[in-house]
Amino acid sequence: TVHAQESGPTIELFYGNAHRFGQLGQPQPFVNVLGKVAPAEGVTLTYSLNGGEERPLTVGPTLYRLAANGDFNVDISTSELAAGENIVTIYAENSAGQKTAETLTLNFDNRTAWPLPSTIDWATVDNLTDVVQVVDGEWALTPDGVRPLTLGYDRLIAIGDQSWRDYEVTVPITIHGAEPRFGDPSYGASVGVAFRWNGHSERDATQPDNGWWPLGSFGQILWVTPRKQAYRL
């Protein structure tokens, strides 16, 4: 009798093992390494930055930023990054004590400001992370633009620079449909643009952070559930 050899969990990085941040500018004071682990049940997930101590990561799904089973989001403050090359190692250990690791190189440019004016022609883009900073979720380029592959609370991409003060944004949005059934903490399906946002803030001990404030403003289309007729701020 031949038995398949058991192995540790598999770690998938949505945007590969070589990440660049800041090459266009810094839209928020964080960078995000996104992926999923499988199988997710009974897995403990941690990460280390540049050989430092291991820090815990949450395994999705959660009510907030981790929409799918096994999702994770390594939320790193740019103040912790060295200019140039940084090494992030993600560790996954299952209930049987089997441990796997995935290492990625993160190159950080802290000297560049996102230019104004700035235009993205999706039809000419080969690599999404060359033109935006992905904050949450797995996104795909299509001939008509960029779309999230999994819907959920917080599907975000960041464009622009924290140094911007007075500007206009024009963005075409195609609505293919809306999921009407959303419970807490969501007020309903929405799509739009948020301005003058400093990234997620710490609201509790949740990883990754899930606070939204402070925020400049929203421009959005919102489908509210009947019991929540207004979007309370």
Tab-separated table of C-alpha atoms in Angstrom:
chain	number	residue	atom	x	y	z
A	1	THR	CA	0.000	0.000	0.000
A	2	VAL	CA	1.327	3.409	-0.986
A	3	HIS	CA	0.264	6.469	0.997
A	4	ALA	CA	0.598	9.997	-0.289
A	5	GLN	CA	3.176	11.917	1.699
A	6	GLU	CA	1.582	14.587	3.826
A	7	SER	CA	2.914	18.101	3.489
A	8	GLY	CA	2.420	21.483	5.069
A	9	PRO	CA	-0.051	24.149	3.891
A	10	THR	CA	0.347	25.844	0.517
A	11	ILE	CA	0.874	29.611	0.487
A	12	GLU	CA	-0.235	31.507	-2.630
A	13	LEU	CA	0.766	35.120	-3.227
A	14	PHE	CA	-1.717	36.947	-5.436
A	15	TYR	CA	0.882	39.219	-7.024
A	16	GLY	CA	3.993	37.065	-7.109
A	17	ASN	CA	7.209	36.850	-5.100
A	18	ALA	CA	8.658	40.199	-6.172
A	19	HIS	CA	6.779	43.282	-4.971
A	20	ARG	CA	7.468	46.943	-5.711
A	21	PHE	CA	6.006	49.789	-3.709
A	22	GLY	CA	6.552	53.519	-3.965
A	23	GLN	CA	7.935	53.469	-7.506
A	24	LEU	CA	5.117	55.813	-8.529
A	25	GLY	CA	4.519	57.411	-5.131
A	26	GLN	CA	2.865	56.620	-1.821
A	27	PRO	CA	-0.945	56.707	-1.802
A	28	GLN	CA	-1.102	55.445	1.806
A	29	PRO	CA	1.392	54.918	4.656
A	30	PHE	CA	1.137	51.119	4.371
A	31	VAL	CA	1.992	48.365	1.916
A	32	ASN	CA	0.000	45.150	1.599
A	33	VAL	CA	1.121	41.645	0.713
A	34	LEU	CA	-1.932	39.630	-0.254
A	35	GLY	CA	-2.586	35.941	-0.732
A	36	LYS	CA	-4.223	32.829	0.604
A	37	VAL	CA	-3.271	29.641	2.424
A	38	ALA	CA	-4.734	26.193	1.741
A	39	PRO	CA	-6.059	24.219	3.416
A	40	ALA	CA	-7.054	27.027	5.780
A	41	GLU	CA	-8.616	24.981	8.563
A	42	GLY	CA	-6.482	24.746	11.686
A	43	VAL	CA	-3.653	26.828	10.214
A	44	THR	CA	-1.545	29.294	12.186
A	45	LEU	CA	-0.114	32.048	10.002
A	46	THR	CA	2.741	34.421	10.854
A	47	TYR	CA	5.222	36.634	9.011
A	48	SER	CA	8.600	38.234	9.601
A	49	LEU	CA	10.114	41.366	8.081
A	50	ASN	CA	13.851	41.419	7.330
A	51	GLY	CA	14.552	38.510	9.674
A	52	GLY	CA	12.733	40.042	12.647
A	53	GLU	CA	10.331	38.403	15.037
A	54	GLU	CA	7.346	36.479	13.738
A	55	ARG	CA	4.082	38.403	13.895
A	56	PRO	CA	0.601	36.849	13.749
A	57	LEU	CA	-1.597	37.000	10.675
A	58	THR	CA	-5.341	36.406	10.557
A	59	VAL	CA	-6.680	33.697	8.246
A	60	GLY	CA	-9.964	34.518	6.478
A	61	PRO	CA	-12.821	34.659	6.112
A	62	THR	CA	-13.585	37.501	8.523
A	63	LEU	CA	-16.300	40.156	8.606
A	64	TYR	CA	-13.899	42.783	7.354
A	65	ARG	CA	-11.019	42.700	4.906
A	66	LEU	CA	-10.471	38.959	4.426
A	67	ALA	CA	-13.333	37.862	2.212
A	68	ALA	CA	-12.514	34.291	1.177
A	69	ASN	CA	-11.459	31.130	2.959
A	70	GLY	CA	-7.711	31.223	3.587
A	71	ASP	CA	-7.211	34.886	2.670
A	72	PHE	CA	-4.495	36.867	4.442
A	73	ASN	CA	-3.228	40.447	4.275
A	74	VAL	CA	0.243	41.401	5.525
A	75	ASP	CA	-0.302	45.056	6.435
A	76	ILE	CA	3.114	46.757	6.867
A	77	SER	CA	3.734	50.391	7.782
A	78	THR	CA	6.097	52.091	5.339
A	79	SER	CA	7.983	53.458	8.374
A	80	GLU	CA	9.228	49.896	8.990
A	81	LEU	CA	10.651	49.443	5.507
A	82	ALA	CA	14.209	50.078	4.448
A	83	ALA	CA	14.784	51.941	1.213
A	84	GLY	CA	15.468	49.343	-1.432
A	85	GLU	CA	15.215	45.627	-0.792
A	86	ASN	CA	13.230	44.121	2.070
A	87	ILE	CA	12.531	40.444	2.730
A	88	VAL	CA	9.112	39.246	3.923
A	89	THR	CA	8.721	35.605	4.963
A	90	ILE	CA	5.281	34.101	5.580
A	91	TYR	CA	4.986	30.941	7.686
A	92	ALA	CA	2.034	28.556	7.789
A	93	GLU	CA	1.736	25.714	10.299
A	94	ASN	CA	-1.112	23.208	10.353
A	95	SER	CA	-2.567	21.335	13.318
A	96	ALA	CA	-0.217	18.402	12.655
A	97	GLY	CA	2.802	20.671	13.214
A	98	GLN	CA	3.810	20.748	9.541
A	99	LYS	CA	5.239	24.132	8.640
A	100	THR	CA	5.868	25.768	5.284
A	101	ALA	CA	7.289	29.156	4.365
A	102	GLU	CA	7.059	31.508	1.407
A	103	THR	CA	9.578	34.320	0.920
A	104	LEU	CA	9.166	37.427	-1.179
A	105	THR	CA	11.344	40.381	-2.026
A	106	LEU	CA	9.786	43.794	-1.421
A	107	ASN	CA	11.523	46.751	-3.050
A	108	PHE	CA	10.506	50.088	-1.555
A	109	ASP	CA	11.108	53.533	-3.035
A	110	ASN	CA	10.552	56.308	-0.487
A	111	ARG	CA	11.774	59.170	-2.663
A	112	THR	CA	9.229	59.335	-5.480
A	113	ALA	CA	6.038	61.420	-5.517
A	114	TRP	CA	3.151	60.286	-7.719
A	115	PRO	CA	3.071	62.723	-10.673
A	116	LEU	CA	0.200	65.059	-11.509
A	117	PRO	CA	-1.465	64.837	-13.943
A	118	SER	CA	-1.619	61.051	-13.974
A	119	THR	CA	-3.510	58.742	-16.340
A	120	ILE	CA	-3.956	54.967	-16.476
A	121	ASP	CA	-4.873	53.325	-19.760
A	122	TRP	CA	-5.920	49.842	-18.653
A	123	ALA	CA	-5.653	48.483	-22.197
A	124	THR	CA	-1.884	49.091	-22.154
A	125	VAL	CA	-1.177	47.684	-18.687
A	126	ASP	CA	0.522	44.281	-18.382
A	127	ASN	CA	1.017	44.189	-14.621
A	128	LEU	CA	-1.598	45.723	-12.332
A	129	THR	CA	0.866	46.578	-9.557
A	130	ASP	CA	2.905	48.687	-11.998
A	131	VAL	CA	0.156	51.327	-12.013
A	132	VAL	CA	-1.753	50.999	-8.703
A	133	GLN	CA	-1.182	49.848	-5.141
A	134	VAL	CA	-3.506	46.992	-4.224
A	135	VAL	CA	-4.807	47.368	-0.664
A	136	ASP	CA	-7.284	44.494	-0.428
A	137	GLY	CA	-8.268	41.483	-2.455
A	138	GLU	CA	-7.334	39.738	-5.662
A	139	TRP	CA	-7.872	41.826	-8.795
A	140	ALA	CA	-7.608	40.959	-12.468
A	141	LEU	CA	-6.942	43.029	-15.553
A	142	THR	CA	-9.525	42.681	-18.324
A	143	PRO	CA	-9.778	44.358	-21.737
A	144	ASP	CA	-12.297	46.764	-20.169
A	145	GLY	CA	-10.442	47.570	-16.959
A	146	VAL	CA	-9.723	46.072	-13.558
A	147	ARG	CA	-12.183	43.884	-11.612
A	148	PRO	CA	-12.121	42.183	-8.190
A	149	LEU	CA	-12.189	38.381	-8.451
A	150	THR	CA	-13.881	37.971	-5.066
A	151	LEU	CA	-16.479	40.412	-3.762
A	152	GLY	CA	-16.530	41.353	-0.098
A	153	TYR	CA	-16.173	44.068	2.504
A	154	ASP	CA	-13.277	46.299	1.371
A	155	ARG	CA	-12.001	45.628	-2.139
A	156	LEU	CA	-9.590	48.500	-2.591
A	157	ILE	CA	-6.891	49.747	-4.915
A	158	ALA	CA	-4.978	52.959	-4.119
A	159	ILE	CA	-3.921	55.577	-6.652
A	160	GLY	CA	-2.200	58.901	-6.065
A	161	ASP	CA	0.039	60.377	-3.416
A	162	GLN	CA	-0.353	61.543	0.161
A	163	SER	CA	1.190	64.849	-0.894
A	164	TRP	CA	-1.677	65.670	-3.289
A	165	ARG	CA	-3.922	68.516	-2.141
A	166	ASP	CA	-6.063	69.898	-4.989
A	167	TYR	CA	-7.004	67.562	-7.804
A	168	GLU	CA	-9.845	66.104	-9.858
A	169	VAL	CA	-10.506	62.419	-10.485
A	170	THR	CA	-12.275	61.015	-13.525
A	171	VAL	CA	-12.866	57.269	-13.517
A	172	PRO	CA	-15.253	55.213	-15.668
A	173	ILE	CA	-17.073	52.547	-13.631
A	174	THR	CA	-19.080	49.708	-15.158
A	175	ILE	CA	-21.601	48.058	-12.818
A	176	HIS	CA	-22.183	44.425	-13.737
A	177	GLY	CA	-24.494	43.731	-10.792
A	178	ALA	CA	-24.914	44.217	-7.055
A	179	GLU	CA	-25.272	41.667	-4.267
A	180	PRO	CA	-28.286	42.819	-2.208
A	181	ARG	CA	-27.612	40.704	0.887
A	182	PHE	CA	-24.988	42.333	3.071
A	183	GLY	CA	-24.972	42.200	6.842
A	184	ASP	CA	-22.879	43.964	9.446
A	185	PRO	CA	-20.451	45.642	9.260
A	186	SER	CA	-21.453	46.558	5.696
A	187	TYR	CA	-24.240	49.024	4.903
A	188	GLY	CA	-24.720	47.476	1.479
A	189	ALA	CA	-22.921	47.032	-1.799
A	190	SER	CA	-21.116	50.144	-3.031
A	191	VAL	CA	-18.663	51.298	-5.648
A	192	GLY	CA	-16.822	54.584	-5.876
A	193	VAL	CA	-13.806	56.647	-4.922
A	194	ALA	CA	-12.475	57.696	-1.495
A	195	PHE	CA	-10.366	60.853	-1.206
A	196	ARG	CA	-7.630	61.983	1.201
A	197	TRP	CA	-7.508	58.697	3.029
A	198	ASN	CA	-4.534	57.707	5.172
A	199	GLY	CA	-5.088	53.965	5.046
A	200	HIS	CA	-6.811	51.693	7.527
A	201	SER	CA	-6.525	52.770	11.154
A	202	GLU	CA	-6.325	50.664	14.293
A	203	ARG	CA	-9.796	50.284	15.781
A	204	ASP	CA	-9.256	47.164	17.902
A	205	ALA	CA	-6.786	44.291	18.072
A	206	THR	CA	-7.892	42.927	14.690
A	207	GLN	CA	-5.275	42.104	12.048
A	208	PRO	CA	-5.210	43.647	9.524
A	209	ASP	CA	-6.436	46.992	10.859
A	210	ASN	CA	-10.067	47.680	9.954
A	211	GLY	CA	-10.735	51.295	10.950
A	212	TRP	CA	-11.674	53.716	8.152
A	213	TRP	CA	-11.213	57.079	9.839
A	214	PRO	CA	-10.004	59.753	9.282
A	215	LEU	CA	-11.302	60.075	5.747
A	216	GLY	CA	-11.635	63.073	3.479
A	217	SER	CA	-14.745	62.095	1.539
A	218	PHE	CA	-16.543	59.385	-0.435
A	219	GLY	CA	-17.962	59.604	-3.916
A	220	GLN	CA	-19.941	56.421	-4.275
A	221	ILE	CA	-23.027	54.579	-5.428
A	222	LEU	CA	-24.520	52.631	-2.528
A	223	TRP	CA	-27.190	49.947	-2.332
A	224	VAL	CA	-28.554	50.003	1.221
A	225	THR	CA	-30.480	47.225	2.921
A	226	PRO	CA	-34.073	48.111	3.953
A	227	ARG	CA	-33.191	48.390	7.641
A	228	LYS	CA	-30.349	50.797	6.917
A	229	GLN	CA	-31.815	53.508	4.756
A	230	ALA	CA	-28.980	55.956	5.318
A	231	TYR	CA	-25.228	55.542	5.391
A	232	ARG	CA	-24.326	56.625	8.905
A	233	LEU	CA	-20.974	58.384	9.244
